[in-house]
Amino acid sequence: MASTRSAPRKTCDGSARAVFERDSHADIDEQVSGERYLRDALALLPLATVMLDERGRMTMVNPQADRLFGYECDELLGKPVELLVHALRFDSHAPRCTDPLATQQSRGLLSLDDQCARRKDGTEFRAEIDLGAFRFDGENVTLAFVIDKTERYELHRQRQDLAHLTRVSTMGQLASSLAHELNQPLTAILSNVQAAQRFMTADPIDLAELHDILNDIVQDDYRASEVIRRIRAVVKKGDLEVIPLDLASVMRDVVALVHSDAIVRGTRVTLDIDTALPPVRGDRVQLQQVMLNLLLNAFDAMNEVPPVDRMVRVTLKSADNGMVLIAVLDRGHGLTADKLDKIFKPFFTSKPQGLGLGLSISRSIIDMHRGRLWAENNNDRGATFYVALPAGDAAQEDKSR
Ligand code: ADP
């Protein structure tokens, strides 16, 4: 191979030969046929693909990439890849091809998710970029495969919106019991303030008594703001936030949220939590949504049961297989064999006012957390819904988004 060779520049009309004028004729033929072969192969790929030199300049662009980014044929040649993916710092991301013996061989793929790609007209879209380094004609080159994720993001956004809507609608069901729960501390605050006003007119003023009254007011205010905090945490709309979570505190918040509703429905809720429960990685709001849904379904399933038998037992424990297991057991009507699977399908409901979305959304949330949600009938009566989530760092954020 002649050492004076320039960087390969490919053109749409096949005039690659022109840029290798300093090479010997034999070399030129060999290079051109190799490059033409590569260019033809790239043109056959269903993915937008660009080849980059060591400095991240585009040396080959397939028609799919031109189309995706809105450029004319050859327009991108010699330009830096940052023109297409501006957040991509090629020098820090470029996979290295350090093995000097490696020839025309892929050196592994580096996948960069959630990149912001820019079309010629300035519009932007979400993309996944896979970078693969290899040796070609004695040079280190990189192939960048660009996957347009617009549709996936749109789908993800719609799923999030739907999940949010069902959360808001679930909170709507709880509205009257939550209003009642808020009313209690507010009423207590009012009567304490009235008592304090009476004490103020006494002479001498009983400061110790006044001090106790003010303390009660603070406590009641705290109770009211806790109710509001829990409501806001569930109806919150935001991006997925995957962090290490203490499931016990997530579950306690949900049980507190349904506390008044459980009283109105005459249902006892017991909570049994393993003391050494490992954390799980997950989104707090979404996992709360799942637990809320399971609890309210359990309440609904016991509507026809005599009040003395209405009880829900929630247990959280670590399982042997590195999972954390949540079980929500009720004493309701249970599930017929045909329902065991159907209930997780969207829009399946047996309730007159039901949406039939709770369990299907819950299952997709748990799938996204690399977990499992399923139901079983109890031996005696009622059903138990199980959620198994990977403990610790084993759970990962959904890569398919
Ligand atoms: P919805 O509550 O709006 O009906 P879900 O998807 O949450 O939607 O539930 C679907 C169906 O699954 C319910 O209508 C009910 O028939 C059944 N189901 C859910 N939880 C239970 C349970 N704990 N016991 C018996 N059946 C249940």
Tab-separated table of C-alpha atoms and ligand atoms in Angstrom:
chain	number	residue	atom	x	y	z
A	1	MET	CA	0.000	0.000	0.000
A	2	ALA	CA	1.470	3.380	-0.960
A	3	SER	CA	2.087	5.596	2.038
A	4	THR	CA	1.162	8.838	0.304
A	5	ARG	CA	-2.491	7.914	0.029
A	6	SER	CA	-5.045	10.586	0.945
A	7	ALA	CA	-8.048	9.954	3.180
A	8	PRO	CA	-10.737	8.157	1.172
A	9	ARG	CA	-13.490	10.380	-0.128
A	10	LYS	CA	-16.438	8.729	-1.715
A	11	THR	CA	-18.711	10.401	-4.193
A	12	CYS	CA	-22.124	9.429	-5.490
A	13	ASP	CA	-21.030	9.255	-9.099
A	14	GLY	CA	-18.254	6.762	-8.374
A	15	SER	CA	-15.376	9.235	-8.871
A	16	ALA	CA	-13.506	7.919	-5.833
A	17	ARG	CA	-10.505	7.296	-8.070
A	18	ALA	CA	-9.784	11.022	-8.309
A	19	VAL	CA	-8.751	11.384	-4.680
A	20	PHE	CA	-6.166	8.613	-4.839
A	21	GLU	CA	-4.132	10.031	-7.684
A	22	ARG	CA	-0.796	9.601	-5.892
A	23	ASP	CA	-1.165	5.828	-5.546
A	24	SER	CA	-0.029	3.252	-7.986
A	25	HIS	CA	-2.548	1.975	-10.524
A	26	ALA	CA	-2.668	-1.494	-8.937
A	27	ASP	CA	-3.273	0.009	-5.515
A	28	ILE	CA	-5.908	2.303	-6.900
A	29	ASP	CA	-7.792	-0.600	-8.413
A	30	GLU	CA	-7.598	-2.563	-5.170
A	31	GLN	CA	-8.691	0.385	-3.027
A	32	VAL	CA	-11.438	1.477	-5.330
A	33	SER	CA	-12.925	-1.977	-5.558
A	34	GLY	CA	-12.706	-2.352	-1.733
A	35	GLU	CA	-14.276	1.026	-1.174
A	36	ARG	CA	-16.926	0.512	-3.811
A	37	TYR	CA	-17.756	-2.807	-2.236
A	38	LEU	CA	-18.060	-1.155	1.187
A	39	ARG	CA	-20.133	1.709	-0.200
A	40	ASP	CA	-22.475	-0.713	-1.973
A	41	ALA	CA	-22.762	-2.753	1.214
A	42	LEU	CA	-23.614	0.369	3.255
A	43	ALA	CA	-26.218	1.368	0.680
A	44	LEU	CA	-27.936	-1.971	1.219
A	45	LEU	CA	-28.169	-1.506	4.982
A	46	PRO	CA	-31.601	-0.527	6.268
A	47	LEU	CA	-29.912	1.832	8.762
A	48	ALA	CA	-28.598	5.351	8.205
A	49	THR	CA	-24.833	4.817	8.309
A	50	VAL	CA	-21.841	7.127	8.040
A	51	MET	CA	-18.174	6.211	8.015
A	52	LEU	CA	-15.830	8.490	9.958
A	53	ASP	CA	-12.108	8.992	9.879
A	54	GLU	CA	-9.998	9.272	13.027
A	55	ARG	CA	-10.943	12.915	13.508
A	56	GLY	CA	-14.646	12.232	13.214
A	57	ARG	CA	-15.018	13.562	9.668
A	58	MET	CA	-17.522	11.836	7.414
A	59	THR	CA	-15.851	9.896	4.628
A	60	MET	CA	-18.766	7.789	3.426
A	61	VAL	CA	-22.492	8.442	3.829
A	62	ASN	CA	-25.159	6.003	2.711
A	63	PRO	CA	-28.362	7.260	1.018
A	64	GLN	CA	-30.432	6.363	4.099
A	65	ALA	CA	-28.341	8.785	6.178
A	66	ASP	CA	-28.653	11.531	3.549
A	67	ARG	CA	-32.422	11.039	3.557
A	68	LEU	CA	-32.720	10.900	7.352
A	69	PHE	CA	-30.779	14.138	7.818
A	70	GLY	CA	-32.170	15.882	4.704
A	71	TYR	CA	-28.870	16.333	2.826
A	72	GLU	CA	-28.044	15.948	-0.831
A	73	CYS	CA	-25.759	13.185	-1.952
A	74	ASP	CA	-22.060	13.966	-1.138
A	75	GLU	CA	-22.959	17.133	0.735
A	76	LEU	CA	-21.771	15.699	4.049
A	77	LEU	CA	-18.445	14.298	2.891
A	78	GLY	CA	-15.492	15.767	4.772
A	79	LYS	CA	-17.751	17.447	7.357
A	80	PRO	CA	-17.501	16.660	11.110
A	81	VAL	CA	-20.054	14.239	12.525
A	82	GLU	CA	-21.004	16.881	15.142
A	83	LEU	CA	-22.993	18.507	12.333
A	84	LEU	CA	-25.475	15.638	12.629
A	85	VAL	CA	-25.230	14.784	16.317
A	86	HIS	CA	-24.152	17.899	18.096
A	87	ALA	CA	-23.872	16.494	21.599
A	88	LEU	CA	-21.637	13.684	20.378
A	89	ARG	CA	-18.035	14.446	21.266
A	90	PHE	CA	-16.457	12.096	18.836
A	91	ASP	CA	-12.975	12.236	20.345
A	92	SER	CA	-14.222	11.016	23.735
A	93	HIS	CA	-16.689	8.440	22.417
A	94	ALA	CA	-14.906	7.020	19.389
A	95	PRO	CA	-14.194	3.341	19.946
A	96	ARG	CA	-10.476	2.720	19.580
A	97	CYS	CA	-8.938	0.200	17.277
A	98	THR	CA	-5.561	-0.240	18.910
A	99	ASP	CA	-4.605	-3.745	17.854
A	100	PRO	CA	-2.151	-3.258	14.961
A	101	LEU	CA	-2.922	-6.744	13.646
A	102	ALA	CA	-6.593	-6.004	13.310
A	103	THR	CA	-7.508	-5.653	9.675
A	104	GLN	CA	-10.955	-4.914	8.318
A	105	GLN	CA	-12.421	-6.402	11.431
A	106	SER	CA	-15.056	-4.973	13.677
A	107	ARG	CA	-13.635	-4.021	17.078
A	108	GLY	CA	-16.850	-4.078	19.057
A	109	LEU	CA	-19.764	-1.710	19.203
A	110	LEU	CA	-20.312	1.299	21.438
A	111	SER	CA	-23.943	2.229	21.852
A	112	LEU	CA	-24.917	5.813	22.682
A	113	ASP	CA	-28.549	6.129	23.597
A	114	ASP	CA	-30.609	9.291	23.777
A	115	GLN	CA	-28.557	11.490	21.452
A	116	CYS	CA	-29.935	14.672	20.003
A	117	ALA	CA	-29.607	14.522	16.204
A	118	ARG	CA	-30.102	17.525	13.901
A	119	ARG	CA	-31.433	17.622	10.347
A	120	LYS	CA	-30.198	20.066	7.720
A	121	ASP	CA	-33.275	22.257	8.257
A	122	GLY	CA	-32.350	22.590	11.942
A	123	THR	CA	-35.086	20.345	13.335
A	124	GLU	CA	-33.964	17.854	15.954
A	125	PHE	CA	-34.859	14.280	16.791
A	126	ARG	CA	-33.869	11.629	19.337
A	127	ALA	CA	-31.463	9.026	18.068
A	128	GLU	CA	-29.452	6.049	19.163
A	129	ILE	CA	-25.937	5.991	17.709
A	130	ASP	CA	-23.985	2.753	17.540
A	131	LEU	CA	-20.292	3.209	16.848
A	132	GLY	CA	-18.139	0.351	15.556
A	133	ALA	CA	-14.403	0.766	14.950
A	134	PHE	CA	-12.385	-1.244	12.479
A	135	ARG	CA	-9.323	-1.052	10.234
A	136	PHE	CA	-9.938	-0.202	6.633
A	137	ASP	CA	-7.178	0.326	4.104
A	138	GLY	CA	-4.612	0.683	6.887
A	139	GLU	CA	-6.602	3.362	8.702
A	140	ASN	CA	-8.723	3.380	11.834
A	141	VAL	CA	-12.246	4.176	10.804
A	142	THR	CA	-15.559	4.169	12.602
A	143	LEU	CA	-18.989	3.286	11.321
A	144	ALA	CA	-21.796	5.210	12.969
A	145	PHE	CA	-25.249	3.654	12.673
A	146	VAL	CA	-27.997	6.150	13.416
A	147	ILE	CA	-31.373	4.897	14.621
A	148	ASP	CA	-34.203	7.421	14.614
A	149	LYS	CA	-36.073	6.916	17.887
A	150	THR	CA	-38.781	9.513	17.300
A	151	GLU	CA	-41.557	6.924	17.146
A	152	ARG	CA	-40.306	5.075	20.206
A	153	TYR	CA	-40.135	8.303	22.189
A	154	GLU	CA	-43.606	9.238	21.047
A	155	LEU	CA	-44.889	5.829	22.112
A	156	HIS	CA	-43.098	6.143	25.442
A	157	ARG	CA	-44.544	9.629	25.960
A	158	GLN	CA	-48.053	8.391	25.195
A	159	ARG	CA	-47.617	5.526	27.663
A	160	GLN	CA	-46.452	7.983	30.313
A	161	ASP	CA	-49.432	10.246	29.618
A	162	LEU	CA	-51.828	7.330	29.875
A	163	ALA	CA	-50.250	6.188	33.131
A	164	HIS	CA	-50.545	9.719	34.459
A	165	LEU	CA	-54.211	9.957	33.429
A	166	THR	CA	-55.058	6.724	35.187
A	167	ARG	CA	-53.225	7.942	38.301
A	168	VAL	CA	-55.258	11.112	38.283
A	169	SER	CA	-58.457	9.134	37.762
A	170	THR	CA	-57.518	6.795	40.639
A	171	MET	CA	-56.994	9.801	42.870
A	172	GLY	CA	-60.432	10.991	41.768
A	173	GLN	CA	-61.892	7.821	43.329
A	174	LEU	CA	-60.137	8.684	46.563
A	175	ALA	CA	-61.100	12.357	46.487
A	176	SER	CA	-63.932	12.244	49.007
A	177	SER	CA	-62.031	10.141	51.562
A	178	LEU	CA	-58.954	12.339	51.153
A	179	ALA	CA	-61.047	15.472	51.600
A	180	HIS	CA	-62.353	13.944	54.813
A	181	GLU	CA	-58.791	13.159	55.913
A	182	LEU	CA	-57.744	16.751	55.269
A	183	ASN	CA	-60.773	18.087	57.040
A	184	GLN	CA	-59.883	16.406	60.323
A	185	PRO	CA	-56.659	18.327	61.054
A	186	LEU	CA	-58.173	21.533	59.658
A	187	THR	CA	-61.133	21.250	62.034
A	188	ALA	CA	-58.779	20.489	64.917
A	189	ILE	CA	-56.659	23.536	64.035
A	190	LEU	CA	-59.747	25.746	64.018
A	191	SER	CA	-60.994	24.580	67.397
A	192	ASN	CA	-57.497	24.907	68.888
A	193	VAL	CA	-57.185	28.467	67.604
A	194	GLN	CA	-60.595	29.322	69.093
A	195	ALA	CA	-59.501	27.842	72.428
A	196	ALA	CA	-56.262	29.844	72.290
A	197	GLN	CA	-58.245	33.027	71.657
A	198	ARG	CA	-60.315	32.319	74.789
A	199	PHE	CA	-57.171	31.671	76.857
A	200	MET	CA	-55.732	34.986	75.694
A	201	THR	CA	-58.562	36.872	77.365
A	202	ALA	CA	-57.862	35.267	80.765
A	203	ASP	CA	-55.789	37.123	83.318
A	204	PRO	CA	-53.202	35.898	83.977
A	205	ILE	CA	-52.721	34.015	80.666
A	206	ASP	CA	-51.906	30.338	81.189
A	207	LEU	CA	-48.758	30.227	79.073
A	208	ALA	CA	-48.174	26.479	79.566
A	209	GLU	CA	-51.654	25.699	78.223
A	210	LEU	CA	-51.138	28.090	75.321
A	211	HIS	CA	-47.863	26.384	74.552
A	212	ASP	CA	-49.602	22.962	74.366
A	213	ILE	CA	-52.299	24.360	72.086
A	214	LEU	CA	-49.739	25.785	69.699
A	215	ASN	CA	-47.952	22.446	69.666
A	216	ASP	CA	-51.181	20.677	68.709
A	217	ILE	CA	-51.722	23.180	65.905
A	218	VAL	CA	-48.251	22.466	64.547
A	219	GLN	CA	-48.876	18.696	64.658
A	220	ASP	CA	-52.234	19.009	62.872
A	221	ASP	CA	-50.737	21.274	60.263
A	222	TYR	CA	-48.037	18.687	59.731
A	223	ARG	CA	-50.682	15.936	59.307
A	224	ALA	CA	-52.550	18.005	56.708
A	225	SER	CA	-49.428	18.810	54.740
A	226	GLU	CA	-48.440	15.120	54.763
A	227	VAL	CA	-51.772	14.245	53.111
A	228	ILE	CA	-51.141	16.893	50.465
A	229	ARG	CA	-47.568	15.712	49.940
A	230	ARG	CA	-48.754	12.135	49.321
A	231	ILE	CA	-51.425	13.258	46.862
A	232	ARG	CA	-48.966	15.445	44.986
A	233	ALA	CA	-46.431	12.617	44.849
A	234	VAL	CA	-48.925	10.400	43.020
A	235	VAL	CA	-50.429	12.919	40.604
A	236	LYS	CA	-47.017	14.345	39.770
A	237	LYS	CA	-46.241	14.321	36.086
A	238	GLY	CA	-42.636	14.101	35.165
A	239	ASP	CA	-39.926	12.134	33.517
A	240	LEU	CA	-39.053	8.698	34.707
A	241	GLU	CA	-36.582	8.910	37.559
A	242	VAL	CA	-34.889	5.616	38.319
A	243	ILE	CA	-33.165	5.742	41.705
A	244	PRO	CA	-32.452	3.318	44.579
A	245	LEU	CA	-35.719	3.050	46.523
A	246	ASP	CA	-36.762	1.800	49.911
A	247	LEU	CA	-39.913	-0.115	48.944
A	248	ALA	CA	-41.078	-0.130	52.554
A	249	SER	CA	-41.410	3.663	52.575
A	250	VAL	CA	-43.081	3.630	49.146
A	251	MET	CA	-45.618	1.103	50.419
A	252	ARG	CA	-46.190	2.940	53.715
A	253	ASP	CA	-47.017	6.123	51.792
A	254	VAL	CA	-49.553	4.268	49.649
A	255	VAL	CA	-51.161	2.587	52.654
A	256	ALA	CA	-51.433	6.005	54.328
A	257	LEU	CA	-53.033	7.387	51.177
A	258	VAL	CA	-55.804	4.766	51.180
A	259	HIS	CA	-56.193	4.821	54.963
A	260	SER	CA	-59.444	6.849	55.002
A	261	ASP	CA	-60.864	4.975	52.040
A	262	ALA	CA	-60.187	1.695	53.842
A	263	ILE	CA	-62.069	3.002	56.917
A	264	VAL	CA	-65.038	4.117	54.804
A	265	ARG	CA	-65.152	0.647	53.226
A	266	GLY	CA	-64.756	-1.108	56.570
A	267	THR	CA	-61.538	-2.804	55.450
A	268	ARG	CA	-58.524	-3.574	57.638
A	269	VAL	CA	-55.122	-3.230	56.029
A	270	THR	CA	-52.113	-4.922	57.632
A	271	LEU	CA	-48.556	-4.297	56.586
A	272	ASP	CA	-45.826	-6.842	57.202
A	273	ILE	CA	-42.337	-5.753	56.129
A	274	ASP	CA	-39.058	-7.697	56.368
A	275	THR	CA	-36.652	-5.741	58.534
A	276	ALA	CA	-33.684	-6.231	56.184
A	277	LEU	CA	-35.364	-5.372	52.916
A	278	PRO	CA	-32.768	-4.502	50.244
A	279	PRO	CA	-33.352	-1.423	48.069
A	280	VAL	CA	-34.589	-1.731	44.489
A	281	ARG	CA	-33.865	0.622	41.620
A	282	GLY	CA	-37.031	2.160	40.338
A	283	ASP	CA	-39.286	5.131	39.762
A	284	ARG	CA	-41.118	6.018	42.971
A	285	VAL	CA	-44.231	7.505	41.349
A	286	GLN	CA	-44.726	4.561	39.022
A	287	LEU	CA	-44.230	1.927	41.713
A	288	GLN	CA	-46.655	3.814	43.945
A	289	GLN	CA	-49.140	3.690	41.090
A	290	VAL	CA	-48.843	-0.112	40.918
A	291	MET	CA	-49.286	-0.557	44.668
A	292	LEU	CA	-52.191	1.876	44.789
A	293	ASN	CA	-53.899	-0.012	42.009
A	294	LEU	CA	-53.424	-3.389	43.702
A	295	LEU	CA	-54.774	-2.097	47.007
A	296	LEU	CA	-57.845	-0.418	45.522
A	297	ASN	CA	-58.597	-3.516	43.425
A	298	ALA	CA	-58.373	-5.617	46.572
A	299	PHE	CA	-60.871	-3.265	48.298
A	300	ASP	CA	-63.207	-3.489	45.292
A	301	ALA	CA	-63.028	-7.291	45.268
A	302	MET	CA	-64.427	-7.338	48.800
A	303	ASN	CA	-67.445	-5.078	48.238
A	304	GLU	CA	-69.835	-8.026	48.622
A	305	VAL	CA	-67.994	-9.591	51.559
A	306	PRO	CA	-69.360	-9.079	55.108
A	307	PRO	CA	-67.411	-6.191	56.739
A	308	VAL	CA	-65.868	-8.440	59.432
A	309	ASP	CA	-64.092	-10.458	56.748
A	310	ARG	CA	-62.784	-7.482	54.773
A	311	MET	CA	-59.055	-7.441	55.152
A	312	VAL	CA	-56.001	-6.919	52.973
A	313	ARG	CA	-52.592	-8.218	53.987
A	314	VAL	CA	-49.574	-6.606	52.373
A	315	THR	CA	-46.202	-8.298	52.805
A	316	LEU	CA	-42.787	-7.197	51.593
A	317	LYS	CA	-39.911	-9.646	51.853
A	318	SER	CA	-36.708	-10.643	50.146
A	319	ALA	CA	-36.923	-13.798	48.097
A	320	ASP	CA	-34.035	-16.250	47.645
A	321	ASN	CA	-33.553	-15.433	43.960
A	322	GLY	CA	-32.290	-11.889	44.519
A	323	MET	CA	-35.762	-10.414	44.169
A	324	VAL	CA	-37.894	-8.370	46.516
A	325	LEU	CA	-41.404	-9.803	46.671
A	326	ILE	CA	-44.534	-7.780	47.368
A	327	ALA	CA	-47.753	-9.693	48.002
A	328	VAL	CA	-51.191	-8.088	48.273
A	329	LEU	CA	-53.652	-10.650	49.613
A	330	ASP	CA	-57.390	-10.083	49.862
A	331	ARG	CA	-60.454	-12.021	50.987
A	332	GLY	CA	-62.580	-11.078	47.992
A	333	HIS	CA	-64.318	-13.006	45.208
A	334	GLY	CA	-61.060	-14.240	43.682
A	335	LEU	CA	-60.438	-14.898	39.996
A	336	THR	CA	-62.034	-17.470	37.721
A	337	ALA	CA	-59.524	-19.497	35.654
A	338	ASP	CA	-60.255	-17.567	32.441
A	339	LYS	CA	-59.714	-14.239	34.222
A	340	LEU	CA	-56.244	-15.018	35.562
A	341	ASP	CA	-54.632	-13.913	32.306
A	342	LYS	CA	-57.328	-11.654	30.858
A	343	ILE	CA	-57.206	-9.172	33.705
A	344	PHE	CA	-53.789	-7.930	32.527
A	345	LYS	CA	-55.125	-7.068	29.061
A	346	PRO	CA	-55.971	-3.416	28.406
A	347	PHE	CA	-59.639	-2.494	28.834
A	348	PHE	CA	-60.630	-5.728	30.551
A	349	THR	CA	-62.887	-4.812	33.448
A	350	SER	CA	-65.708	-6.429	35.383
A	351	LYS	CA	-66.636	-3.178	37.125
A	352	PRO	CA	-69.467	-0.947	35.912
A	353	GLN	CA	-67.281	2.176	36.262
A	354	GLY	CA	-63.973	0.443	35.537
A	355	LEU	CA	-61.460	1.567	32.914
A	356	GLY	CA	-59.692	-1.781	32.739
A	357	LEU	CA	-56.296	-0.117	32.435
A	358	GLY	CA	-54.895	-0.393	35.952
A	359	LEU	CA	-53.426	-3.880	35.730
A	360	SER	CA	-52.149	-3.596	32.162
A	361	ILE	CA	-50.340	-0.352	33.008
A	362	SER	CA	-49.080	-1.881	36.257
A	363	ARG	CA	-47.691	-4.860	34.379
A	364	SER	CA	-45.875	-2.679	31.848
A	365	ILE	CA	-44.408	-0.602	34.704
A	366	ILE	CA	-43.153	-3.752	36.437
A	367	ASP	CA	-41.808	-5.172	33.131
A	368	MET	CA	-39.925	-1.938	32.657
A	369	HIS	CA	-38.357	-2.455	36.081
A	370	ARG	CA	-37.264	-5.940	34.956
A	371	GLY	CA	-39.733	-7.444	37.395
A	372	ARG	CA	-42.838	-9.632	37.255
A	373	LEU	CA	-46.480	-9.063	38.212
A	374	TRP	CA	-48.902	-11.948	38.463
A	375	ALA	CA	-51.988	-13.133	40.326
A	376	GLU	CA	-52.959	-16.336	42.071
A	377	ASN	CA	-56.097	-17.487	43.819
A	378	ASN	CA	-55.713	-18.180	47.513
A	379	ASN	CA	-56.455	-21.717	48.694
A	380	ASP	CA	-59.418	-20.690	50.800
A	381	ARG	CA	-60.799	-17.441	49.372
A	382	GLY	CA	-59.726	-14.286	47.575
A	383	ALA	CA	-56.680	-13.603	45.446
A	384	THR	CA	-53.084	-12.547	45.940
A	385	PHE	CA	-51.266	-10.257	43.544
A	386	TYR	CA	-47.491	-10.609	43.511
A	387	VAL	CA	-44.836	-8.153	42.354
A	388	ALA	CA	-41.238	-9.366	42.161
A	389	LEU	CA	-38.559	-6.729	41.613
A	390	PRO	CA	-34.807	-7.253	41.287
A	391	ALA	CA	-33.038	-6.178	44.467
A	392	GLY	CA	-30.170	-3.711	44.478
A	393	ASP	CA	-28.467	-2.736	41.255
A	394	ALA	CA	-29.723	-5.727	39.279
A	395	ALA	CA	-32.691	-3.683	38.021
A	396	GLN	CA	-31.880	-1.411	35.125
A	397	GLU	CA	-33.716	1.387	33.447
A	398	ASP	CA	-35.693	0.361	30.400
A	399	LYS	CA	-33.306	0.286	27.448
A	400	SER	CA	-36.070	-0.053	24.893
A	401	ARG	CA	-37.298	3.478	25.322
B	1	ADP	P1	-60.383	-1.812	36.655
B	1	ADP	O1	-60.069	-1.776	38.117
B	1	ADP	O2	-60.661	-0.473	36.058
B	1	ADP	O3	-61.428	-2.836	36.287
B	1	ADP	P2	-57.861	-3.203	36.398
B	1	ADP	O4	-57.009	-3.418	35.192
B	1	ADP	O5	-57.204	-2.664	37.597
B	1	ADP	O6	-59.036	-2.278	35.902
B	1	ADP	O7	-58.529	-4.587	36.776
B	1	ADP	C1	-59.093	-5.415	35.765
B	1	ADP	C2	-60.003	-6.449	36.360
B	1	ADP	O8	-59.243	-7.396	37.098
B	1	ADP	C3	-61.019	-5.935	37.357
B	1	ADP	O9	-62.150	-5.363	36.716
B	1	ADP	C4	-61.378	-7.223	38.114
B	1	ADP	O10	-62.294	-7.984	37.374
B	1	ADP	C5	-60.053	-7.978	38.124
B	1	ADP	N1	-59.344	-7.846	39.399
B	1	ADP	C6	-58.392	-6.979	39.708
B	1	ADP	N2	-57.957	-7.130	40.969
B	1	ADP	C7	-58.696	-8.124	41.501
B	1	ADP	C8	-58.727	-8.772	42.786
B	1	ADP	N3	-57.935	-8.399	43.779
B	1	ADP	N4	-59.611	-9.787	42.949
B	1	ADP	C9	-60.408	-10.166	41.940
B	1	ADP	N5	-60.430	-9.616	40.723
B	1	ADP	C10	-59.582	-8.611	40.491
